[in-house]
CSV table of C-alpha atoms in Angstrom, one decimal:
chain,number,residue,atom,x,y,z
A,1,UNK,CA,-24.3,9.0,9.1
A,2,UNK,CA,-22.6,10.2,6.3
A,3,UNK,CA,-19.1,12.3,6.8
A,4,UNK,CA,-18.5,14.2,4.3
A,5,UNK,CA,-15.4,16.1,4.0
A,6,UNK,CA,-14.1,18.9,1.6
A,7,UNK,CA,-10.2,20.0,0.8
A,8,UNK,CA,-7.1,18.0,-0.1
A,9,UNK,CA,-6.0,15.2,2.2
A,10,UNK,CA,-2.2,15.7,2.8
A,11,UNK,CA,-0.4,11.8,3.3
A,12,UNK,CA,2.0,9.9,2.1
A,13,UNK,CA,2.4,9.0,-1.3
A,14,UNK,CA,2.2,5.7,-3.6
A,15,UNK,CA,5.1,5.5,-6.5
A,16,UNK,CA,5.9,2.9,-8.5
A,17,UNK,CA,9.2,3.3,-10.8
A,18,UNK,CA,9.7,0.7,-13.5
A,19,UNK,CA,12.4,0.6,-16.4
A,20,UNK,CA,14.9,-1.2,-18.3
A,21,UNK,CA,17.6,-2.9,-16.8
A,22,UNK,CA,20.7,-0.9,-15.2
A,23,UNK,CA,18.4,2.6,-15.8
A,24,UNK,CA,19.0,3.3,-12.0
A,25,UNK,CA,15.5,2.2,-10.5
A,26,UNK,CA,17.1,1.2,-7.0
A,27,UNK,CA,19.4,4.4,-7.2
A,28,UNK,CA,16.5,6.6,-8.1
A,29,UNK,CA,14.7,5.4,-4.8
A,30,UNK,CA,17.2,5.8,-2.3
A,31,UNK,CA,16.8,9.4,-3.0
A,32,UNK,CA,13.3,9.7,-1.5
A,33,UNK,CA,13.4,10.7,2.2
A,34,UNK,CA,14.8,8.5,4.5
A,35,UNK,CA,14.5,5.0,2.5
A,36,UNK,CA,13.9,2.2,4.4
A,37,UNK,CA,14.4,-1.0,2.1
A,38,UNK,CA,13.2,-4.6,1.8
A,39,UNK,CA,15.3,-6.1,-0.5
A,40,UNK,CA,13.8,-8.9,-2.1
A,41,UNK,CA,16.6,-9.3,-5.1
A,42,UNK,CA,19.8,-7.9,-3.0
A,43,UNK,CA,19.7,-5.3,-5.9
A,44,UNK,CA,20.9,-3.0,-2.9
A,45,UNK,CA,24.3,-5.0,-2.0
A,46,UNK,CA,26.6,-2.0,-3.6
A,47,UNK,CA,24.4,0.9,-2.2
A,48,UNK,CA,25.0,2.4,1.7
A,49,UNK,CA,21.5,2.6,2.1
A,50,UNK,CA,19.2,1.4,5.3
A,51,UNK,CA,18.0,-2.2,4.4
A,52,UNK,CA,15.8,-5.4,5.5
A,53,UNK,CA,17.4,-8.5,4.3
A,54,UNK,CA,15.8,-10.0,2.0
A,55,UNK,CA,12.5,-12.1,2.8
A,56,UNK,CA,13.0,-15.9,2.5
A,57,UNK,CA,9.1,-16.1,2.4
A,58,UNK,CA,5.9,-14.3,1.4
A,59,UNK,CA,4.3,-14.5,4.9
A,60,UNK,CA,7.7,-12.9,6.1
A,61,UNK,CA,7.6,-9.8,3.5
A,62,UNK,CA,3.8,-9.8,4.8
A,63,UNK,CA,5.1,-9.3,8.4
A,64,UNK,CA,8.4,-6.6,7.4
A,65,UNK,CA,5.4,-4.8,5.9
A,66,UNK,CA,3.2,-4.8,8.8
A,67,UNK,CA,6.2,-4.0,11.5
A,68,UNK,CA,6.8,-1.1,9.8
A,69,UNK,CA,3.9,0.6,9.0
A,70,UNK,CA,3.3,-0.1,13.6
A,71,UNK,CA,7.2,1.6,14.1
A,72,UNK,CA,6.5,5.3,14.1
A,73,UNK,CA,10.0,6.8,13.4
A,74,UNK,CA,11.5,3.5,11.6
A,75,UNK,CA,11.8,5.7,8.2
A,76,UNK,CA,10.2,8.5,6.1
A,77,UNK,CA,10.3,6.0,2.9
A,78,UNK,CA,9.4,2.3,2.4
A,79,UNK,CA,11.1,1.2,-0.8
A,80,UNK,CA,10.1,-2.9,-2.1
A,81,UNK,CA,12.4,-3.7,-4.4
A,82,UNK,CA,11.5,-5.2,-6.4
A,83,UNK,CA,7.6,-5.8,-7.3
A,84,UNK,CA,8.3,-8.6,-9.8
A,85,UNK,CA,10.7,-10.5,-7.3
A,86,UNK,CA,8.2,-10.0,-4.2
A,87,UNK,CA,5.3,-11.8,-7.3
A,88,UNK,CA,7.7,-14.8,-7.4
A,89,UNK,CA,7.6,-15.2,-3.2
A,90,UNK,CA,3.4,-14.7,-4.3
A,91,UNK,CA,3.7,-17.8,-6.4
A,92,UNK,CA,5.6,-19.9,-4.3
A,93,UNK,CA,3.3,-19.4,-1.6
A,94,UNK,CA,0.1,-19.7,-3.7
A,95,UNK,CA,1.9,-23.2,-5.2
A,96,UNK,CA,2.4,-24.6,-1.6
A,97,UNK,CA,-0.8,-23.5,-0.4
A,98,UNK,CA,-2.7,-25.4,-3.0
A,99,UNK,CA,-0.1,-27.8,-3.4
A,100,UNK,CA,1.0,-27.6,-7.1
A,101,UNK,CA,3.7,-28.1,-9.0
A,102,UNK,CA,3.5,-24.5,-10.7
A,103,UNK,CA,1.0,-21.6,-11.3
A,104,UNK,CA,0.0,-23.1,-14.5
A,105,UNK,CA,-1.1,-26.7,-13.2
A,106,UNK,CA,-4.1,-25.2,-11.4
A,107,UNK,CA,-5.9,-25.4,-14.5
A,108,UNK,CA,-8.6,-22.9,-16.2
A,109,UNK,CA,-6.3,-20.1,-14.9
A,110,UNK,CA,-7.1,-19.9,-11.6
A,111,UNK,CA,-4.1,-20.4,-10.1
A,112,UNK,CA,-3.2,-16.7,-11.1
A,113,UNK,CA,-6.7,-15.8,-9.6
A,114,UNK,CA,-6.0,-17.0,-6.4
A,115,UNK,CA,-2.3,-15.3,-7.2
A,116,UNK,CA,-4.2,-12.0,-7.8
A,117,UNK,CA,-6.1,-12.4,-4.5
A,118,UNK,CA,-2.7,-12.9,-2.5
A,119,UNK,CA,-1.1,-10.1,-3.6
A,120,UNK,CA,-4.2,-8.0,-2.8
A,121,UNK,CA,-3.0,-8.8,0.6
A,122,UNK,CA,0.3,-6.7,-0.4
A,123,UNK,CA,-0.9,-4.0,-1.4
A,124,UNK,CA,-3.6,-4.0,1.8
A,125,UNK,CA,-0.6,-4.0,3.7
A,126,UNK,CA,1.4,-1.2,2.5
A,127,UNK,CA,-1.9,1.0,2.8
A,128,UNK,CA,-1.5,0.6,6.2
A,129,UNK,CA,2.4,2.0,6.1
A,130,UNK,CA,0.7,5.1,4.2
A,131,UNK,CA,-1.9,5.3,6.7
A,132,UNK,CA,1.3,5.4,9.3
A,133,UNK,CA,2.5,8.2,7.5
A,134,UNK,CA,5.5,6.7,5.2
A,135,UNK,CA,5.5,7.2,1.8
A,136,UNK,CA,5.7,3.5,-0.3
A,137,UNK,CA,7.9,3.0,-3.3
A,138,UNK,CA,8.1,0.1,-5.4
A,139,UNK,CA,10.6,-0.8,-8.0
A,140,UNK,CA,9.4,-3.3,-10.8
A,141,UNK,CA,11.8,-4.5,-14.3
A,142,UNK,CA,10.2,-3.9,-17.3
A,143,UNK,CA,9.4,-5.9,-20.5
A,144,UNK,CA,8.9,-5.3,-24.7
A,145,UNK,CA,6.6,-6.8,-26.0
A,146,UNK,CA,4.8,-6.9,-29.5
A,147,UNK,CA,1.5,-5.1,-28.8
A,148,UNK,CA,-1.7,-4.9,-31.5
A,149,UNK,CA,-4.6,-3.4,-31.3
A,150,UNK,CA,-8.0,-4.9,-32.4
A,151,UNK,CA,-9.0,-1.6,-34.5
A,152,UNK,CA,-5.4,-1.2,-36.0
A,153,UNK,CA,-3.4,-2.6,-38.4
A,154,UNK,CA,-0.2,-3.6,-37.9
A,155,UNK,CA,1.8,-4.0,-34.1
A,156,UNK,CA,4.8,-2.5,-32.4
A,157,UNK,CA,6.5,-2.8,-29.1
A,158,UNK,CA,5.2,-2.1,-25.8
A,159,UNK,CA,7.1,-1.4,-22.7
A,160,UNK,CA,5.1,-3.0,-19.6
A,161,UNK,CA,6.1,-4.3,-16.2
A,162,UNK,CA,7.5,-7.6,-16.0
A,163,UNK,CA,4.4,-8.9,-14.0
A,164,UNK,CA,1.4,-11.3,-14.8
A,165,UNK,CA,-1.7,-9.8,-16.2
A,166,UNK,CA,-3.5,-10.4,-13.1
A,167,UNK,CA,-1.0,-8.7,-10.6
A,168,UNK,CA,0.7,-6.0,-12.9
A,169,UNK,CA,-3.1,-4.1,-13.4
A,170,UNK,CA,-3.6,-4.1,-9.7
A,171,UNK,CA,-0.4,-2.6,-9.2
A,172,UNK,CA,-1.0,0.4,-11.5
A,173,UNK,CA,-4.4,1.5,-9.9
A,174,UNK,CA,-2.6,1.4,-6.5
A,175,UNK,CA,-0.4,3.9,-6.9
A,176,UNK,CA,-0.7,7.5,-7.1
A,177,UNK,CA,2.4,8.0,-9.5
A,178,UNK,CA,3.7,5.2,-12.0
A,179,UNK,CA,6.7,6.2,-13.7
A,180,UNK,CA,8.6,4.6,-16.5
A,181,UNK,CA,11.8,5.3,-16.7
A,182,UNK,CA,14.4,4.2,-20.2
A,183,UNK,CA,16.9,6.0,-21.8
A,184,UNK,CA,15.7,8.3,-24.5
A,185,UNK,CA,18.0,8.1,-27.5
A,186,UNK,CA,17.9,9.9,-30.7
A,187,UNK,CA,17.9,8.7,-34.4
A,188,UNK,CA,20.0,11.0,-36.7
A,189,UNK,CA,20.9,11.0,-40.0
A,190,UNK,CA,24.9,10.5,-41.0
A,191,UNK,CA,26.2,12.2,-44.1
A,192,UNK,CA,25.9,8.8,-45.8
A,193,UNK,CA,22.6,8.7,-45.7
A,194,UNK,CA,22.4,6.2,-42.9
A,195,UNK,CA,20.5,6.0,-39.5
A,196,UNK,CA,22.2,6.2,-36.2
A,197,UNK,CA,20.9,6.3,-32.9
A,198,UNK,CA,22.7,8.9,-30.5
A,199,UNK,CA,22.4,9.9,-26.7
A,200,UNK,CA,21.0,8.0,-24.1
A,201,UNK,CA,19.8,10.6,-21.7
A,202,UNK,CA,18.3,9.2,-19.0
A,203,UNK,CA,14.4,10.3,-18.3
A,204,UNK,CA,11.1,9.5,-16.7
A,205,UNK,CA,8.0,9.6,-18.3
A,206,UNK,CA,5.1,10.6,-16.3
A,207,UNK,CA,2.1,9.9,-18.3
A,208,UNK,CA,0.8,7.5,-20.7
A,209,UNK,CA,2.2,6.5,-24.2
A,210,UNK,CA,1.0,4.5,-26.9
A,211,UNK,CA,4.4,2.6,-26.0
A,212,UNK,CA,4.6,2.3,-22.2
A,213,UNK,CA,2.0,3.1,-19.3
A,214,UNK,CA,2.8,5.8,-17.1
A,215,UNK,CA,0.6,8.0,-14.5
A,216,UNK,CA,0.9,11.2,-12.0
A,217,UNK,CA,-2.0,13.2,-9.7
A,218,UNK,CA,0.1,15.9,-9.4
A,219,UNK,CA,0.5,17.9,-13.1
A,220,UNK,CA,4.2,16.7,-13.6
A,221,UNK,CA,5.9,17.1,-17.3
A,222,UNK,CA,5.3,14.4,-19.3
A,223,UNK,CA,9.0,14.1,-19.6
A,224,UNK,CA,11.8,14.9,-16.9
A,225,UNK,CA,15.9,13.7,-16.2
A,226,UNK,CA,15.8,10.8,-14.1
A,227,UNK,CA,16.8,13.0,-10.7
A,228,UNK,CA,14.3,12.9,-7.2
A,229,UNK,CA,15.0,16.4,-7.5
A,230,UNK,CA,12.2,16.8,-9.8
A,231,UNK,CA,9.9,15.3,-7.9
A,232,UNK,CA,11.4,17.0,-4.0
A,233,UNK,CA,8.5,19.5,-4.0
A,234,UNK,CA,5.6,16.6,-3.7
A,235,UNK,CA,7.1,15.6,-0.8
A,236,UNK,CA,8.5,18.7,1.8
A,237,UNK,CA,5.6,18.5,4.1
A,238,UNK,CA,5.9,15.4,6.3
A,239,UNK,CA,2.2,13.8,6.2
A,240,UNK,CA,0.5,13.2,9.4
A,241,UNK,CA,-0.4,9.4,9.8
A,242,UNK,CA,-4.2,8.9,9.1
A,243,UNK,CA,-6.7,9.1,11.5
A,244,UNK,CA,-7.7,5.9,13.2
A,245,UNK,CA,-11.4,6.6,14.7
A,246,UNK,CA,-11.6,4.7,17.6
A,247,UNK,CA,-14.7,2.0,17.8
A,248,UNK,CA,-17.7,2.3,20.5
A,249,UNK,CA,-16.0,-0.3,22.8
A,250,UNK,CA,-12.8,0.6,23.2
A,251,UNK,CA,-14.1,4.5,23.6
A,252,UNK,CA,-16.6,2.7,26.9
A,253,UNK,CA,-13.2,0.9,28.3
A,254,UNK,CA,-11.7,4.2,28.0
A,255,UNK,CA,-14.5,5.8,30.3
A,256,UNK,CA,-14.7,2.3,32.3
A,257,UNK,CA,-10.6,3.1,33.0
A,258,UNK,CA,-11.2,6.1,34.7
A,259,UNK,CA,-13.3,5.4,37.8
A,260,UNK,CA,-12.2,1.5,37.9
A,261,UNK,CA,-15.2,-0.5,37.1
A,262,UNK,CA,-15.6,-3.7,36.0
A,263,UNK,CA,-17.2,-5.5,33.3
A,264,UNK,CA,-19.7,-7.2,36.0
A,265,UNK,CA,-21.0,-3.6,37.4
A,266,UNK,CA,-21.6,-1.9,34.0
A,267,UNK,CA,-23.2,-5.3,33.3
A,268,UNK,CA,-25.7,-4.6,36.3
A,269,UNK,CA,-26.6,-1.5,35.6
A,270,UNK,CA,-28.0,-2.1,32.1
A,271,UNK,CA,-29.4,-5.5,33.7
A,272,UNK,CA,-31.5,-3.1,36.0
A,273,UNK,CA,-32.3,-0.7,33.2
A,274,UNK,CA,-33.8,-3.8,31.3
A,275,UNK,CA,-31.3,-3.3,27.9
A,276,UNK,CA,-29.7,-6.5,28.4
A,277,UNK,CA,-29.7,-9.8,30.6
A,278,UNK,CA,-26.9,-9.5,33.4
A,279,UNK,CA,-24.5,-12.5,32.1
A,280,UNK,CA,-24.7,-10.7,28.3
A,281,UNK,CA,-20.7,-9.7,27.7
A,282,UNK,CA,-20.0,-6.3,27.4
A,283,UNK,CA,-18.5,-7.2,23.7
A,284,UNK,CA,-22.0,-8.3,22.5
A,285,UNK,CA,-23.7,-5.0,23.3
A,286,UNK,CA,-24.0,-3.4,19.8
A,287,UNK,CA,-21.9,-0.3,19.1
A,288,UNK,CA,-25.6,1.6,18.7
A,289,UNK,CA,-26.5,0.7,22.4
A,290,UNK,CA,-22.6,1.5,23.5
A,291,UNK,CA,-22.6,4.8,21.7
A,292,UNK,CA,-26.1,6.0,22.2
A,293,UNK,CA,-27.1,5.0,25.7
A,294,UNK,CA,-23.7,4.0,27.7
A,295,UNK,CA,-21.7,6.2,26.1
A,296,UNK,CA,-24.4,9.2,26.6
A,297,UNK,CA,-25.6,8.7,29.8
A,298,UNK,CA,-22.1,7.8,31.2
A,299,UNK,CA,-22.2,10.6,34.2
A,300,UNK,CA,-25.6,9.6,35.7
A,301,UNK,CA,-24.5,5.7,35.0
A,302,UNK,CA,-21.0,6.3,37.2
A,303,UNK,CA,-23.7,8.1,40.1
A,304,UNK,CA,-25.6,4.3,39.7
A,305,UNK,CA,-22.0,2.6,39.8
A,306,UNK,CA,-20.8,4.4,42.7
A,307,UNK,CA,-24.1,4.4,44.5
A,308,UNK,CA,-24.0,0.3,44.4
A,309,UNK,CA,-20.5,0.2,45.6
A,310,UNK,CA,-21.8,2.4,48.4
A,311,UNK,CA,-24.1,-0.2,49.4
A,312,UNK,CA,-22.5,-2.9,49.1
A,313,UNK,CA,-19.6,-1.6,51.9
């Protein structure tokens, strides 16, 4: 059955924040509510801000992630900093898994498929801390390089995240906002004639440029000072977490809770009723039996129920 549903879905949010080095990224995030972060670089040893000590392993970020998208009230604001150190855990673990020297001896490229695949698993995970309610920021470094297009003539440089090709796409469809942050400088002319760059304003770029990639969902300026003041208003409801629709089974233990009865009785009655054979688990019932005939007819079943214990005392 289809479930169709109209309106905006209020929850948590998905940024990632990439720039130059020494722009502020880690400062920048620990003005989101109530940051909670896993350091993976120890970029947040001068900061007072709520950490996790950096992960020694990849399987051990995997886990941080996962006990905090199960503690309800552990923060508003899960900040990995950063992406590009978390990919290095990614490689060492896809290395020792396959037992190779590097990412490159896999050969034909596919040790950055399998790379690609792993940190899918990421990025499964922290959909589950947005599901719990908490927003998800990630950090990354970013990169120039020397970018030309097949159609064009001619190249210039690119700002991209410091990631592999396989990992850094993945990354940019997750999120709902990718911002770019760099200083924005300004060439003037000098009374000699000369050129000389001036300023160094700070700024984030929310959408894309010829010269760096940048996204939002929510009709931000292309161009704002780097301050989470500009971005407060996306984020002064508190999201509820998502709703987890609970499966056939667990609804029938549920109903099974309340008048005490065992696996062996419900087993009985749809033995009698000829659905099933007596020693068939409850588990293997399929969730269109559970849900259309247990489930249904639970009231008359609990008369059967209490009816056999009745004759069996």
């Amino acid at each position: 059955m289809l479930n169709i549903t109209t309106g905006k879905i209020d929850r948590a949010l998905k940024v990632v924040a990439y720039g130059s080095e020494g722009i502020g990224k880690t400062t920048f995030a620990a003005a989101f509510p109530e940051p909670l972060f896993i350091d993976t670089e120890g970029g947040t040893s001068h900061m007072d801000v709520r950490r996790i000590n950096r992960s020694k392993s990849w399987s051990e970020l995997l886990s941080i992630i996962g006990e905090v998208a199960a503690t309800a009230d552990v923060c508003k604001t899960l900040v990995l900093d950063t992406a590009d150190w978390a990919e290095q855990l990614c490689v060492t673990h896809v290395c020792e898994k396959y037992k190779q020297s590097s990412i490159e001896s896999f050969g034909y490229g596919k040790g950055y498929t399998y790379l690609a695949e792993e940190f899918g698993r990421l990025l499964t995970a922290l959909d589950k801390v947005i599901d719990s309610g908490k927003n998800v920021v990630i950090t990354a470094h970013a990169k120039m390089r020397k970018f030309e297009q097949p159609d064009e003539q001619g190249a210039y440089d690119r700002w991209e995240m410091k990631l592999s090709k396989q990992v850094a796409p993945l990354l940019k469809e997750w999120c709902d906002m990718l911002l770019f942050l760099n200083y924005k400088t300004y060439v003037i002319t000098t009374d000699t004639n000369s050129k000389k760059a001036q300023g160094g304003r700070r700024v984030i770029y929310t959408s894309h440029h010829p010269c760096w990639d940048a996204k939002n969902r929510h009709g931000l300026p292309e161009e704002m000072d780097l301050d989470f003041k500009n971005l407060a208003h996306l984020f002064k409801t508190n999201p509820k977490p998502a709703a987890v629709e609970q499966k056939p089974i667990d609804k029938l233990r549920s109903l099974m809770e309340k008048i005490e009865a065992t696996d062996t009785e419900v087993q009985q009655v749809v033995s009698d009723k000829g659905h099933y054979p007596a020693d068939t688990p409850i588990t293997n019932y399929s969730d269109k039996f559970i849900t259309g005939w247990l489930i249904k007819y639970w009231p008359q079943i609990t008369q059967i129920i209490c009816t056999n214990r009745m004759v069996e005392n």
